[in-house]
Coordinates of C-alpha atoms in Angstrom, one line a residue:
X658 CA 102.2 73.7 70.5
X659 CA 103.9 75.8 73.5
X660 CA 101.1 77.4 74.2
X661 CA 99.2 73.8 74.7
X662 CA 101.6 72.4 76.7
X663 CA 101.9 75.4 78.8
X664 CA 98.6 75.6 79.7
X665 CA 97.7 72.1 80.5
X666 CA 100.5 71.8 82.9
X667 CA 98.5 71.7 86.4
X668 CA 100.8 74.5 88.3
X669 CA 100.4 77.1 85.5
X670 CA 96.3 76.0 85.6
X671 CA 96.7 76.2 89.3
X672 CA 97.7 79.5 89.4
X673 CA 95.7 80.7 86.4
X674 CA 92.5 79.8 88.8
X675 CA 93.7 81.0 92.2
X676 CA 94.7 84.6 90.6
X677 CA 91.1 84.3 88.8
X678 CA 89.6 84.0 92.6
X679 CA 92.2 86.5 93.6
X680 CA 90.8 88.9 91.2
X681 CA 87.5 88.6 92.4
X682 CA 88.5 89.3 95.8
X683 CA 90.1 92.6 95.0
X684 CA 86.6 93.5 93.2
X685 CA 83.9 92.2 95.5
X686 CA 86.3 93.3 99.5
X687 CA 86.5 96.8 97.6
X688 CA 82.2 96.5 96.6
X689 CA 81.7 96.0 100.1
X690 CA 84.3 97.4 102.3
X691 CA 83.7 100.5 101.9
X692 CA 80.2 99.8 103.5
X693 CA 81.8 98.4 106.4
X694 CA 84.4 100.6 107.0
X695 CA 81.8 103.9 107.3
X696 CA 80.0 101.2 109.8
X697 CA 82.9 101.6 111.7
X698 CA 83.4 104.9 111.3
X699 CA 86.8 104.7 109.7
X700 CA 87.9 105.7 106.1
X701 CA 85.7 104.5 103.3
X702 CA 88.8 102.5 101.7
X703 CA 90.2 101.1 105.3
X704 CA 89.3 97.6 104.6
X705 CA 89.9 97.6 101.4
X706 CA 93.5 99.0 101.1
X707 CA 94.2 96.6 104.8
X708 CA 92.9 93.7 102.3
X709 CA 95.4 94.9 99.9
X710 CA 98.4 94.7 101.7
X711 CA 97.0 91.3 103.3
X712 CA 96.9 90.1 99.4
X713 CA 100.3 91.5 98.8
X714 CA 101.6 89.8 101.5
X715 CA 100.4 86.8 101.1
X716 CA 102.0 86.5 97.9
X717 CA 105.3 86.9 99.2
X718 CA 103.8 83.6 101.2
X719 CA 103.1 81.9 98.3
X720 CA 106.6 82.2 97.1
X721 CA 108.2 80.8 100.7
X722 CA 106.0 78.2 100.6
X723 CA 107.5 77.6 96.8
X724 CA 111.3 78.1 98.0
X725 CA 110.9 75.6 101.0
X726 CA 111.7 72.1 99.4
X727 CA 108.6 69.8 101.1
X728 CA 110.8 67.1 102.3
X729 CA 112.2 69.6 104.6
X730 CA 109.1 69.9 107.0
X731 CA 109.6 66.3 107.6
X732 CA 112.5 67.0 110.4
X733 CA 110.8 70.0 112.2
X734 CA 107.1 68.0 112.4
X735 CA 107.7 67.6 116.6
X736 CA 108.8 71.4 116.4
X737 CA 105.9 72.8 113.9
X738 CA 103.5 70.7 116.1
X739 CA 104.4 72.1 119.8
X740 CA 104.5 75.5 118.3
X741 CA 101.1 75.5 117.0
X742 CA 99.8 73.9 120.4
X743 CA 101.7 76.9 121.8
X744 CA 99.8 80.1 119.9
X745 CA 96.3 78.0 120.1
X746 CA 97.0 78.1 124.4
X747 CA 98.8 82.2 124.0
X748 CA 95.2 83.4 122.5
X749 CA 94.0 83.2 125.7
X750 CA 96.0 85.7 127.3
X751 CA 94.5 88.2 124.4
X752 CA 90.9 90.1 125.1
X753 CA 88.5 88.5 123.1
X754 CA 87.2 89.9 120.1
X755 CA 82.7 89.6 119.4
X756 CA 83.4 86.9 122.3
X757 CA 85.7 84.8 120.9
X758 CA 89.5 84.0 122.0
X759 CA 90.8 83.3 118.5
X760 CA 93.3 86.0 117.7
X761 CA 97.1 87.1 118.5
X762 CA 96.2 91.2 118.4
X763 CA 99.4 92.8 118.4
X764 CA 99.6 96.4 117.8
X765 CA 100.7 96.4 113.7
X766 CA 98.6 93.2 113.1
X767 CA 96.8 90.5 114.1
X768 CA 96.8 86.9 113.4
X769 CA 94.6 83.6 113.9
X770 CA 96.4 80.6 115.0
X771 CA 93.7 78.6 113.8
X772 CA 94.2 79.1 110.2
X773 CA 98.2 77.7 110.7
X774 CA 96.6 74.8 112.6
X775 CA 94.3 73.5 109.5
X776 CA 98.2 73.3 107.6
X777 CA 99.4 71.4 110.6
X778 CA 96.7 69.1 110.5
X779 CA 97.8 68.2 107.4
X780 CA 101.2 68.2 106.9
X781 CA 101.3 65.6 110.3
X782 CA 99.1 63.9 109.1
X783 CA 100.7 63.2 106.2
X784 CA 104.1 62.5 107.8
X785 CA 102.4 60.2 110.6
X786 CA 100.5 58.3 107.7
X787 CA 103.3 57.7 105.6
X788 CA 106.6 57.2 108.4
X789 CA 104.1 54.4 110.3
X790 CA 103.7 51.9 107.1
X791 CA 102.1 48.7 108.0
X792 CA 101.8 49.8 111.4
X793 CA 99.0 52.4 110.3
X794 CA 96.6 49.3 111.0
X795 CA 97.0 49.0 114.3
X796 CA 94.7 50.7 116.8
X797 CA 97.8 51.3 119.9
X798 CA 100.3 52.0 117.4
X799 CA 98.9 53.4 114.4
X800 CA 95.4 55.0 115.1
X801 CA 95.4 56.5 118.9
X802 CA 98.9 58.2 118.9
X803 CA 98.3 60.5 115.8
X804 CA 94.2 60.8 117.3
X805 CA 95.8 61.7 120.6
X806 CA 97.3 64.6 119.2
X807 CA 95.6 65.8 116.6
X808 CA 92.6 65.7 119.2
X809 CA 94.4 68.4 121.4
X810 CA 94.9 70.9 118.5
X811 CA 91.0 70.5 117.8
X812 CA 89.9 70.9 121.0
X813 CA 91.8 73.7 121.8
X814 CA 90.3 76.0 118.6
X815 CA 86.7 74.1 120.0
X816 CA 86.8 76.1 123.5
X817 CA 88.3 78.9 121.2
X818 CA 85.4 78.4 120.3
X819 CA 85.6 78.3 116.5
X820 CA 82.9 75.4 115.8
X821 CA 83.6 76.0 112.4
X822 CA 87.3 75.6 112.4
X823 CA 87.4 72.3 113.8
X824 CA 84.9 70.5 111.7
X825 CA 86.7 71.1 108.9
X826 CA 90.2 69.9 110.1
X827 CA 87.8 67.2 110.9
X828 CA 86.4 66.4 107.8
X829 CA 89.6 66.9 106.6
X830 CA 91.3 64.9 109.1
X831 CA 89.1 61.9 108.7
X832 CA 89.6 61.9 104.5
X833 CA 93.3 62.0 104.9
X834 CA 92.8 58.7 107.2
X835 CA 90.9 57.0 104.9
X836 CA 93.7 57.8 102.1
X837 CA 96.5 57.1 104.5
X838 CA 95.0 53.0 105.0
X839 CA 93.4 53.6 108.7
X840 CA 90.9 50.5 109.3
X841 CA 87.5 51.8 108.9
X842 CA 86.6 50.1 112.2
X843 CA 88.6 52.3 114.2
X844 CA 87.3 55.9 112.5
X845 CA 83.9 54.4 113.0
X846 CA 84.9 54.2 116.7
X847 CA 86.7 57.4 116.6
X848 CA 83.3 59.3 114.7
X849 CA 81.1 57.4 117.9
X850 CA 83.4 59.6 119.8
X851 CA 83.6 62.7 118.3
X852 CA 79.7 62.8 117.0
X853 CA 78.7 63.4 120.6
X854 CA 80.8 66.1 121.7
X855 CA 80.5 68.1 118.0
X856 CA 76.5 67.7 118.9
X857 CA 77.0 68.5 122.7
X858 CA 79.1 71.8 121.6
X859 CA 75.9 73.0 119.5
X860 CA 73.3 72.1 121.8
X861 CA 74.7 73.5 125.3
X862 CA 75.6 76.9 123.8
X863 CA 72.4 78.8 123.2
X864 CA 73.4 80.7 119.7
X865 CA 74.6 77.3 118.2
X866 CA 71.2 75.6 118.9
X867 CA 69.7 78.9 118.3
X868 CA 71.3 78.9 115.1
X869 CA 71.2 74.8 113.9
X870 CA 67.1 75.1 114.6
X871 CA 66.5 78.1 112.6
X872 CA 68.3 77.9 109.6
X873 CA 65.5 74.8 108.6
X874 CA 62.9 77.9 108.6
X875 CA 64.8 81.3 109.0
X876 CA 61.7 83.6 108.4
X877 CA 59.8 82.1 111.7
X878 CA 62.9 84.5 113.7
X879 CA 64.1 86.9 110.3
X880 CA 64.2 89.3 112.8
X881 CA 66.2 87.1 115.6
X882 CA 68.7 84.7 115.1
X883 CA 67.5 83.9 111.5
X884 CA 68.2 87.3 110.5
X885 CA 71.3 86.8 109.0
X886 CA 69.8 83.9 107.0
X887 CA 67.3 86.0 105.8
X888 CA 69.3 88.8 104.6
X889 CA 71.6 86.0 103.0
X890 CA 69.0 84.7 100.9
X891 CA 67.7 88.0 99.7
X892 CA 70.9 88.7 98.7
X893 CA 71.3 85.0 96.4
X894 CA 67.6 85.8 95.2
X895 CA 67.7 89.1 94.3
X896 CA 70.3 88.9 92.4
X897 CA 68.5 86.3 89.6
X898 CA 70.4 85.0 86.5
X899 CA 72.4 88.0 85.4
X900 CA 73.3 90.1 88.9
X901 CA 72.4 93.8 89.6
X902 CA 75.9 94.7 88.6
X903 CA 79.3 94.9 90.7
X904 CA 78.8 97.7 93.1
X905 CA 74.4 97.6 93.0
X906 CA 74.3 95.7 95.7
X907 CA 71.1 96.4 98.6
X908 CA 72.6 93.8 101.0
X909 CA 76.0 95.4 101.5
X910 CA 73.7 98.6 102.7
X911 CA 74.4 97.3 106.3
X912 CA 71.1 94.3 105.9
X913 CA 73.6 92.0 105.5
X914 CA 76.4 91.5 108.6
X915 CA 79.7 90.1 107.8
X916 CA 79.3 90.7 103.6
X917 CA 82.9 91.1 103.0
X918 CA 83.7 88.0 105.0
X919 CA 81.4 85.1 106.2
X920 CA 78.9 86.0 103.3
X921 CA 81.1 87.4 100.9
X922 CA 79.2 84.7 98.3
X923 CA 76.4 86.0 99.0
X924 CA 76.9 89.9 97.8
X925 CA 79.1 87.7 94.8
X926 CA 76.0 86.0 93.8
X927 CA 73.8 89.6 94.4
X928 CA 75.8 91.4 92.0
X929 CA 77.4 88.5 89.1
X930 CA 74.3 86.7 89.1
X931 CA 73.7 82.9 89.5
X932 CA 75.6 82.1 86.1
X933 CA 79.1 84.0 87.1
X934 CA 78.4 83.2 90.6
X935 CA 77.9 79.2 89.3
X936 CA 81.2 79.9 87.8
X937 CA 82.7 80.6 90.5
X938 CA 82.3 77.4 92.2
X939 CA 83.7 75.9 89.4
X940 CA 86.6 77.2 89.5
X941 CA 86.8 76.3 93.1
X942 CA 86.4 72.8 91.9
X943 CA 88.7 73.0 89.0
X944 CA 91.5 74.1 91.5
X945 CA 90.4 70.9 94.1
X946 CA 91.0 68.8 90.8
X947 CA 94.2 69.9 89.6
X948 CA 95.6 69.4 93.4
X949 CA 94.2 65.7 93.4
X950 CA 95.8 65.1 90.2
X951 CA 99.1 66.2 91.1
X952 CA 99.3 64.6 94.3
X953 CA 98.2 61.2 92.8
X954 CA 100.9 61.8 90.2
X955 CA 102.8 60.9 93.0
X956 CA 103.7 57.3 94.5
X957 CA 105.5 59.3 97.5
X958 CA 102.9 59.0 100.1
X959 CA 104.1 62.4 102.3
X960 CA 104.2 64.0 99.2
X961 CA 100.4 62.2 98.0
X962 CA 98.8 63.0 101.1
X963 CA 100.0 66.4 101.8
X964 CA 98.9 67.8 98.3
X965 CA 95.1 65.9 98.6
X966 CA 95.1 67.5 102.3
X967 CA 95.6 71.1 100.8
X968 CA 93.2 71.1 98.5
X969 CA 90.7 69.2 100.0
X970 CA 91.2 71.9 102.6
X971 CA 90.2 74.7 99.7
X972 CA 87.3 72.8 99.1
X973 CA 85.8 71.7 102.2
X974 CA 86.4 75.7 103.2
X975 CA 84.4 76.7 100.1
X976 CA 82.0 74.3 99.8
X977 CA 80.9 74.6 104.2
X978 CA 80.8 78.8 103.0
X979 CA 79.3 77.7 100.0
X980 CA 76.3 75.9 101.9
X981 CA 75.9 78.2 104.5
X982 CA 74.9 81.6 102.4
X983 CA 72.6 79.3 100.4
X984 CA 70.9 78.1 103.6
X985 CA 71.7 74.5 103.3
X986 CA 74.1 74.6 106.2
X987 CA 73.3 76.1 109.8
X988 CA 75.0 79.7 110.2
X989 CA 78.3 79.5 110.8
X990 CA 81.5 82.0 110.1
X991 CA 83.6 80.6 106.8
X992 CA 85.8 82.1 104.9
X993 CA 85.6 81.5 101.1
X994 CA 89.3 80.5 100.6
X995 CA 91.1 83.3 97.9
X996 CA 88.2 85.9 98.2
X997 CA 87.3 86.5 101.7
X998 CA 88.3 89.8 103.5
X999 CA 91.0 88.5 106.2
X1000 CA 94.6 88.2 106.4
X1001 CA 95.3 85.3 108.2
X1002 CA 92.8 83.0 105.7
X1003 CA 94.6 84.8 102.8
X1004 CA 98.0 84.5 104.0
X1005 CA 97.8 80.7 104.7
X1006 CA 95.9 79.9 101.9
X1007 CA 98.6 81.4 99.4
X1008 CA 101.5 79.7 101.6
X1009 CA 99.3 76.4 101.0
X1010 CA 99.5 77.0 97.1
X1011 CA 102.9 77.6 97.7
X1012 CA 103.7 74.5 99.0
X1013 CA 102.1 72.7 96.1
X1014 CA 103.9 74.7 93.5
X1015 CA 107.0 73.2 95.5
X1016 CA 105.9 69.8 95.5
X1017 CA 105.3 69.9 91.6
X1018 CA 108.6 71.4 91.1
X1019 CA 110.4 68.9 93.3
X1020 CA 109.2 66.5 91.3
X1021 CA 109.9 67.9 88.2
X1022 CA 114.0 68.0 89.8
X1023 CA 113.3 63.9 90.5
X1024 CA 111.9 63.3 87.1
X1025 CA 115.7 65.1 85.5
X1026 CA 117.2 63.3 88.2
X1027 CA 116.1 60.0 86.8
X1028 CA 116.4 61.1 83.0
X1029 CA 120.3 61.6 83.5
X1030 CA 121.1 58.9 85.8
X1031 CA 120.5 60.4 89.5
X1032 CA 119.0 59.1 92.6
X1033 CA 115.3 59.6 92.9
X1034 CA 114.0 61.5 96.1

């Protein structure tokens, strides 16, 4: 009986699946790491044992995220928000890295301001929807302000540029609206907007076009820009039902770029198999479930929307890396949330669970609170 009630409570389930993912990201960063790291001429176990202190420190995350009661974020949203506009603008005053201004490189570590953004998306999003009320309705007082701002954070990461980034805050974005009681009419007139610029981004930038035309038929340029594609779906179709075995496989030999990050699936799928690598993706499902069910165990709003926003987070993340190494999504760099090589994805993400662990708890303290005769919230 304790054992049955243990295990069907959502945080101990919760954790059960991210530590499951966790696991696999030990196995599969170590399977190919190695690869990379003679690539770069650097100690066969330099990316693993970096990914090993990322994971380690990101659990310490985890647990601050826990400690911080969620309530508590609602006096520093101003604060939280001008700060995060503040390390989007200071990446610009770092060299680029493959092209790209998207990192803080200091000398002991570096960090992508991004990754905090996607949080802040959501936590002011959730304090905006729920502190407005009625007013949520209204296109000058409800709609524009938080559009306003949340447009600034996405275009900065857009002229970052990380294209990939800032469709999923908006995808995200746009789901928390529809929970939070916007009027359809005006994120209809917000997607008219934003359509046009998403689709200018790809099409005036030569790789993005490059990339959105071939991915319908790779092998016309598996040497070009599909290349990447190509090596992707080897990688998926070699592996068959059953997998060549964790550490067999071809891909990682240098075919595939990015295997321990962006395609990280792919050399999953290459060596599980499509059955464990189907699995997988449950999981990632299983953990987007248990955070919609605790946040609609809640009639709190902040507390409602907050929780959805994380996980719908996990899951767009997964599901955009997901499509891509299967070829159903143009190429574009995604972490898979819990298993990706990278510190800043892993370091967020586990604050993220954190925070949920803390919302579940603090609602455990409301639920005494009202059993005994205290004040709820």
């Amino acid at each position: 009986m304790f054992l049955r009630t243990y295990f069907s409570d959502s945080r101990v389930l919760l954790l059960l699946s991210v530590f499951v993912l966790l696991i696999l990201s030990v196995i599969f960063v170590y399977s190919t790491g190695f690869v990379v790291s003679i690539g770069y001429g650097v100690r066969s176990s330099y990316f693993f044992e970096k990914h090993l202190i990322a994971l380690l420190i990101s659990l310490g995350a985890m647990y601050v995220g826990y400690l911080i009661p969620v309530n508590s974020y609602r006096r520093y949203i101003p604060f939280l928000y001008f700060f995060t506009v503040s390390l989007l603008i200071s990446v610009f005053f770092f060299p680029p890295i493959k092209g790209a201004y998207r990192w803080i490189d200091l000398p002991f570590f570096n960090f992508q301001p991004s990754e905090f953004a996607k949080f802040m998306v959501i936590l002011y999003l959730a304090y905006y929807l729920d502190k407005k009320g009625d007013d949520i309705g209204s296109f000058l007082r409800g709609f524009l302000p938080a559009s306003i701002l949340l447009g600034i954070l996405t275009s900065l990461i857009l002229i970052e540029p990380d294209y990939g980034t800032t469709l999923t805050i908006i995808i995200v974005g746009f789901a928390m609206y529809l929970m939070g009681g916007i009027r359809l009419t005006h994120l209809g007139g917000m997607l008219a907007f934003v359509l046009p610029v998403m689709i200018s981004a790809v099409l005036t930038v030569g790789y993005r076009s490059a990339r959105l035309f071939v991915f319908l038929d790779p092998w016309q340029d598996m040497y070009g820009h599909g290349y990447q594609l190509v090596q992707s779906l080897i990688s998926v179709g070699s592996g068959g039902f059953f997998g060549k075995g964790i550490g067999n496989s071809v891909q990682k030999l240098y075919f595939l770029p990015e295997a321990h990050n962006d395609f990280i699936f792919a050399i999953i799928s290459e060596e599980i198999g499509f059955f464990l690598s189907t699995a997988v993706i449950l999981v990632i499902l299983f953990i987007f479930k248990l955070c919609t069910d605790i946040a609609f165990s809640y009639e709190n709003k902040f507390n409602r929307l907050l929780i959805f926003g994380i996980g719908l987070l996990f899951f767009v993340e997964s599901m955009l890396h997901i499509l891509v190494v299967l070829g159903l999504l143009p190429t574009k760099g995604t972490t898979l949330p819990f298993v990706s090589y990278g510190g800043s994805s892993m370091l967020m993400s586990m604050f993220m669970v954190g925070v949920v662990l803390s919302a579940s708890s603090d609602k455990d303290s409301d639920s005494n609170n009202i059993s005994t005769g205290g004040t709820y919230g």
